[in-house]
Short mmCIF file of C-alpha atoms in Angstrom, two decimals:
data_model
loop_
_atom_site.label_atom_id
_atom_site.label_comp_id
_atom_site.label_asym_id
_atom_site.label_seq_id
_atom_site.Cartn_x
_atom_site.Cartn_y
_atom_site.Cartn_z
CA MET A 258 140.61 103.89 99.63
CA ASN A 259 140.95 104.72 103.28
CA LEU A 260 140.82 101.60 105.47
CA ALA A 261 140.06 103.61 108.66
CA PHE A 262 137.02 105.12 106.89
CA LEU A 263 135.95 101.66 105.72
CA ARG A 264 136.08 100.36 109.27
CA ARG A 265 133.96 103.22 110.51
CA ARG A 266 131.54 102.52 107.65
CA ALA A 267 131.17 98.98 108.78
CA GLU A 268 130.53 100.03 112.35
CA LEU A 269 127.84 102.46 111.16
CA LEU A 270 126.16 99.69 109.15
CA ASP A 271 126.00 97.52 112.28
CA GLU A 272 124.58 100.44 114.30
CA VAL A 273 121.93 101.15 111.64
CA ARG A 274 120.69 97.56 111.68
CA LEU A 275 120.61 97.44 115.46
CA PHE A 276 118.72 100.77 115.62
CA PHE A 277 115.86 99.55 113.34
CA LYS A 278 115.70 96.00 114.66
CA ARG A 279 115.30 97.28 118.19
CA ARG A 280 112.26 99.22 116.94
CA GLY A 281 110.64 96.22 115.36
CA PHE A 282 111.56 96.97 111.75
CA LEU A 283 112.01 94.08 109.30
CA GLU A 284 115.17 94.23 107.18
CA VAL A 285 114.33 93.42 103.53
CA GLU A 286 116.16 92.91 100.26
CA THR A 287 114.61 94.11 97.04
CA PRO A 288 115.66 93.95 93.32
CA LEU A 289 118.23 96.32 91.99
CA ALA A 290 116.73 96.06 88.43
CA SER A 291 113.13 95.84 87.34
CA SER A 292 111.02 96.03 84.19
CA GLU A 293 109.12 98.88 85.88
CA ALA A 294 110.28 101.99 87.71
CA ILE A 295 109.02 105.19 89.23
CA PRO A 296 109.30 108.07 86.78
CA GLU A 297 110.73 111.22 88.30
CA GLN A 298 111.33 114.46 86.42
CA HIS A 299 114.87 115.21 87.66
CA ILE A 300 116.36 111.74 88.06
CA GLU A 301 118.14 110.12 85.13
CA LEU A 302 117.55 106.40 85.37
CA CYS A 303 119.85 103.78 83.89
CA GLN A 304 118.58 101.09 81.54
CA LEU A 305 120.31 97.72 81.26
CA ASP A 306 121.61 96.54 77.90
CA ASP A 307 118.88 93.94 77.65
CA GLY A 308 116.46 96.85 77.05
CA ARG A 309 113.94 95.33 79.45
CA ARG A 310 115.09 96.36 82.92
CA TRP A 311 115.90 99.61 84.72
CA LEU A 312 118.30 100.01 87.60
CA GLN A 313 116.46 101.35 90.58
CA ALA A 314 117.15 104.88 91.83
CA SER A 315 115.56 103.89 95.12
CA PRO A 316 113.95 100.77 96.61
CA GLU A 317 110.71 102.73 97.08
CA MET A 318 108.59 100.88 94.49
CA HIS A 319 109.29 97.48 96.00
CA HIS A 320 109.09 98.71 99.53
CA LYS A 321 105.58 100.06 98.98
CA ARG A 322 104.55 96.75 97.42
CA LEU A 323 105.75 95.03 100.60
CA LEU A 324 103.76 97.53 102.67
CA CYS A 325 100.63 96.74 100.60
CA ALA A 326 101.22 93.07 101.36
CA GLY A 327 101.20 93.79 105.11
CA SER A 328 104.92 93.74 105.89
CA GLY A 329 104.72 96.31 108.70
CA PRO A 330 107.69 98.60 109.28
CA ILE A 331 110.67 97.80 106.98
CA PHE A 332 114.15 99.05 106.25
CA GLU A 333 116.90 98.32 103.72
CA VAL A 334 120.51 99.25 103.06
CA THR A 335 121.11 98.80 99.39
CA LYS A 336 122.69 100.09 96.18
CA SER A 337 120.91 102.62 93.99
CA PHE A 338 121.82 104.10 90.67
CA ARG A 339 121.43 107.48 88.93
CA GLY A 340 122.96 108.33 85.60
CA HIS A 341 125.84 110.83 85.25
CA GLU A 342 125.70 112.08 88.86
CA VAL A 343 129.43 112.50 89.55
CA GLY A 344 130.94 114.98 92.00
CA GLN A 345 132.27 115.55 95.47
CA ARG A 346 129.05 114.22 97.03
CA HIS A 347 127.55 112.35 94.09
CA HIS A 348 128.25 109.02 92.44
CA PRO A 349 126.24 107.10 89.86
CA GLU A 350 126.25 104.00 92.15
CA PHE A 351 125.68 104.76 95.82
CA THR A 352 124.40 103.22 99.02
CA ILE A 353 120.99 104.25 100.27
CA LEU A 354 119.29 103.56 103.61
CA GLU A 355 115.53 103.66 103.23
CA TRP A 356 112.71 102.86 105.67
CA TYR A 357 108.94 102.98 105.87
CA GLU A 358 106.71 103.01 108.90
CA PRO A 359 102.96 102.38 108.68
CA GLY A 360 100.89 104.75 110.78
CA ALA A 361 103.64 107.38 111.00
CA SER A 362 103.06 111.02 110.08
CA LEU A 363 105.55 113.50 108.70
CA GLN A 364 106.40 114.54 112.22
CA GLY A 365 106.88 110.94 113.21
CA ALA A 366 109.37 110.50 110.34
CA ILE A 367 111.28 113.53 111.52
CA VAL A 368 111.43 112.20 115.09
CA THR A 369 112.76 108.80 113.92
CA THR A 370 115.36 110.51 111.69
CA GLU A 371 116.51 112.70 114.64
CA ALA A 372 116.82 109.62 116.85
CA LEU A 373 118.85 107.80 114.18
CA PHE A 374 121.31 110.71 113.82
CA ASP A 375 121.59 111.02 117.62
CA THR A 376 122.41 107.29 117.85
CA LEU A 377 124.91 107.23 114.96
CA LEU A 378 126.54 110.68 115.33
CA ASN A 379 125.51 112.01 118.72
CA ALA A 380 123.68 114.75 116.83
CA PRO A 381 121.72 117.47 118.66
CA ALA A 382 118.06 117.95 118.10
CA ALA A 383 117.20 119.33 114.67
CA LYS A 384 115.92 122.86 114.06
CA VAL A 385 112.75 122.80 111.96
CA THR A 386 112.27 125.47 109.24
CA SER A 387 109.62 125.75 106.65
CA TYR A 388 110.42 126.28 102.96
CA ARG A 389 108.62 129.61 103.23
CA GLU A 390 110.65 130.69 106.26
CA ALA A 391 113.96 129.77 104.68
CA PHE A 392 113.37 131.68 101.41
CA GLY A 393 112.02 134.65 103.38
CA ALA A 394 115.07 134.78 105.68
CA VAL A 395 117.65 134.41 102.90
CA LEU A 396 116.00 136.12 99.89
CA GLY A 397 113.11 138.10 101.36
CA ILE A 398 110.48 136.42 99.16
CA ASP A 399 107.51 134.14 99.59
CA PRO A 400 108.37 131.13 97.40
CA HIS A 401 104.72 130.08 97.21
CA ALA A 402 103.64 133.41 95.71
CA ALA A 403 106.63 134.87 93.84
CA SER A 404 106.28 135.00 90.06
CA ILE A 405 108.74 133.57 87.59
CA ASP A 406 109.81 137.08 86.74
CA GLU A 407 110.67 137.75 90.39
CA LEU A 408 112.56 134.49 90.67
CA ARG A 409 114.43 135.14 87.43
CA ALA A 410 115.44 138.56 88.66
CA LEU A 411 116.75 137.11 91.92
CA ILE A 412 118.87 134.55 90.11
CA GLN A 413 120.28 137.16 87.74
CA GLU A 414 121.30 139.06 90.84
CA GLN A 415 122.53 136.16 92.96
CA ALA A 416 123.85 133.54 90.47
CA PRO A 417 123.45 134.50 86.79
CA ALA A 418 125.52 131.61 85.61
CA ALA A 419 123.07 129.12 87.15
CA ALA A 420 119.92 130.54 85.59
CA PRO A 421 117.78 128.05 83.53
CA PHE A 422 117.15 130.77 80.92
CA GLU A 423 114.79 128.81 78.67
CA SER A 424 112.65 127.28 81.38
CA ASP A 425 109.07 128.32 82.05
CA ASP A 426 108.84 125.87 84.93
CA ARG A 427 108.52 127.83 88.14
CA ASP A 428 109.94 124.94 90.15
CA GLU A 429 113.10 124.96 88.08
CA TRP A 430 113.81 128.57 89.20
CA LEU A 431 112.97 127.74 92.84
CA ASN A 432 115.31 124.78 92.75
CA VAL A 433 118.22 126.91 91.51
CA LEU A 434 117.64 129.47 94.28
CA LEU A 435 117.38 126.71 96.87
CA ALA A 436 120.64 125.09 95.73
CA VAL A 437 122.65 128.32 95.28
CA CYS A 438 121.34 130.60 97.98
CA VAL A 439 119.31 128.72 100.63
CA GLU A 440 120.97 125.33 101.13
CA PRO A 441 124.42 126.74 101.94
CA VAL A 442 123.03 128.43 105.11
CA LEU A 443 121.11 125.36 106.37
CA GLY A 444 122.27 123.05 109.13
CA HIS A 445 125.19 124.89 110.66
CA GLY A 446 125.62 124.28 114.36
CA GLN A 447 122.82 121.63 114.46
CA PRO A 448 120.91 119.52 111.97
CA GLU A 449 118.14 121.48 110.22
CA VAL A 450 114.89 120.08 108.84
CA LEU A 451 113.46 121.93 105.86
CA ARG A 452 109.80 121.03 105.43
CA HIS A 453 106.60 121.94 103.57
CA TYR A 454 107.97 122.34 100.02
CA PRO A 455 105.50 123.63 97.41
CA ALA A 456 102.89 121.07 96.54
CA THR A 457 104.25 121.08 92.91
CA GLN A 458 107.39 119.49 94.36
CA ALA A 459 105.51 116.75 96.22
CA ALA A 460 106.72 113.83 94.01
CA LEU A 461 105.16 110.88 95.88
CA ALA A 462 104.30 112.82 99.11
CA ALA A 463 100.83 113.71 100.41
CA THR A 464 99.90 117.36 100.28
CA THR A 465 98.14 119.67 102.70
CA LEU A 466 97.54 123.41 103.33
CA ASP A 467 99.91 125.36 105.54
CA GLU A 468 98.95 128.05 108.03
CA HIS A 469 98.82 130.62 105.19
CA GLY A 470 96.51 128.50 103.00
CA ALA A 471 99.20 127.49 100.53
CA ALA A 472 99.26 123.96 99.16
CA VAL A 473 102.42 122.30 100.51
CA ALA A 474 104.00 118.84 100.29
CA GLN A 475 104.21 116.68 103.38
CA ARG A 476 107.94 116.40 102.70
CA PHE A 477 111.10 117.23 104.52
CA GLU A 478 114.87 117.23 103.91
CA LEU A 479 117.54 117.22 106.59
CA TYR A 480 120.76 119.22 106.32
CA TRP A 481 123.72 119.21 108.58
CA ARG A 482 127.14 120.83 108.20
CA GLY A 483 126.41 121.92 104.68
CA MET A 484 125.20 118.56 103.46
CA GLU A 485 121.77 117.32 102.41
CA LEU A 486 121.40 113.97 104.15
CA ALA A 487 117.79 112.78 104.32
CA ASN A 488 114.60 113.13 102.32
CA GLY A 489 111.30 112.11 103.91
CA TYR A 490 107.61 112.00 102.96
CA GLU A 491 104.29 111.36 104.51
CA GLU A 492 103.40 109.11 101.63
CA LEU A 493 100.65 109.62 99.06
CA THR A 494 98.31 106.56 99.31
CA ASP A 495 95.78 107.49 96.52
CA PRO A 496 96.64 105.35 93.44
CA ALA A 497 94.66 107.55 91.03
CA GLU A 498 96.50 110.69 92.12
CA LEU A 499 99.78 108.88 91.99
CA ARG A 500 99.14 107.70 88.43
CA GLN A 501 98.48 111.27 87.31
CA ARG A 502 101.70 112.55 88.91
CA LEU A 503 103.78 109.78 87.30
CA LEU A 504 102.26 110.38 83.90
CA LEU A 505 103.13 114.06 84.27
CA ALA A 506 106.68 113.11 85.24
CA ASN A 507 107.05 111.02 82.11
CA THR A 508 105.74 113.92 80.00
CA GLN A 509 108.31 116.21 81.64
CA ARG A 510 111.09 113.65 81.06
CA LEU A 511 110.25 113.49 77.32
CA ALA A 512 110.26 117.30 77.12
CA ALA A 513 113.76 117.34 78.68
CA GLY A 514 115.04 114.80 76.15
CA TRP A 515 115.01 111.82 78.51
CA PRO A 516 113.12 108.55 77.79
CA ALA A 517 109.84 107.79 79.42
CA VAL A 518 110.00 105.10 82.16
CA PRO A 519 107.66 102.06 82.30
CA MET A 520 104.98 102.84 84.82
CA PRO A 521 104.92 100.87 88.08
CA GLU A 522 101.66 99.10 87.20
CA ARG A 523 102.03 96.34 89.77
CA LEU A 524 102.45 98.83 92.58
CA LEU A 525 99.52 100.93 91.29
CA ALA A 526 97.31 97.82 91.21
CA GLU A 527 98.32 96.82 94.71
CA MET A 528 97.63 100.30 95.97
CA VAL A 529 94.01 99.74 94.87
CA ASP A 530 93.76 96.24 96.41
CA PRO A 531 94.78 95.53 99.11
CA GLY A 532 95.92 99.20 99.39
CA LEU A 533 98.89 101.13 100.72
CA PRO A 534 98.43 101.88 104.45
CA PRO A 535 99.10 105.44 105.71
CA CYS A 536 102.78 105.64 106.30
CA ALA A 537 105.93 107.73 106.21
CA GLY A 538 109.17 106.94 104.47
CA VAL A 539 112.69 108.34 104.65
CA ALA A 540 115.75 107.88 102.46
CA ILE A 541 119.33 108.69 103.51
CA GLY A 542 122.45 108.81 101.41
CA PHE A 543 124.51 106.38 103.51
CA ASP A 544 127.81 107.35 101.86
CA ARG A 545 127.21 110.99 102.86
CA LEU A 546 126.44 109.90 106.43
CA VAL A 547 129.82 108.13 106.50
CA MET A 548 131.48 111.30 105.12
CA LEU A 549 129.97 113.24 107.97
CA ALA A 550 131.06 110.66 110.55
CA THR A 551 134.61 110.49 109.27
CA GLY A 552 135.32 114.02 108.06
CA ALA A 553 135.90 112.77 104.47
CA GLN A 554 135.70 115.51 101.83
CA ASN A 555 134.93 113.30 98.88
CA ILE A 556 132.41 110.41 98.49
CA GLY A 557 135.12 108.33 96.88
CA GLU A 558 137.05 108.31 100.17
CA VAL A 559 134.32 106.34 101.98
CA THR A 560 133.86 103.55 99.43
CA ALA A 561 136.22 100.61 98.91
CA PHE A 562 136.58 101.32 95.18
CA SER A 563 135.57 104.15 92.91
CA ASP A 564 136.30 104.25 89.21
CA PHE A 565 135.30 107.92 89.07
CA TYR A 566 138.10 109.33 91.28
#
């Protein structure tokens, strides 16, 4: 442990709370484990030994239930859990900052995120880049139109060891190219917002058409100094569409050899009545934010104890 880093961490926690309370957000506490969860294709969830509850990868499910109940803007700093994610910037147990603002658009979520980083880290304004622009600048392709064969050829050229050779999922190939080729060039000199991912990568975000007529997700991620720090959505509010996406995610999990996750039936019911208001939400890996603030090179340096390092 590094006590200087822990003191800076505590200061940042105080500053986060002050930032949101000054803006009228309610701080909430939600369960770490639940009999229901939100199925996601690429997140390995952890089940408790009782066989009845799942550790939450994010407080999103409970936050949206609070929004349905009329909570207004809310935020939480809490623990989240994801199986077998261990590395320089990953830990199976980590601290997440997440907030939701009724009435906010994707652009509104970006503005709030910029203001938070300015307050905490004196960050300059973010550069905004579309997913299409980033892939075009780095790889010379349109990621919304390129075929799997084109993507496969690029990976064989750029990073053959990273290729998901057996996959026929186009998004798997795009994700590899994003991680290996595009992300390393983002957010140098100033924070950079990458937005308008393909609609097939919308997860729980609303979708729209971009200026070229391609279906895109109302989603952004923020990068700075080589680190992915924030993930934000203009949220999907249609419960029928959400159910279909979550059922598909469970199907994809089973195909990958992971267990299906119990559907968030209480959330889905509350999204019907009384309904989820139009809103935007953002999640930030708080440990990574502390790494950025302190210059730490490893996530284990900014936590009091870590059994993995």
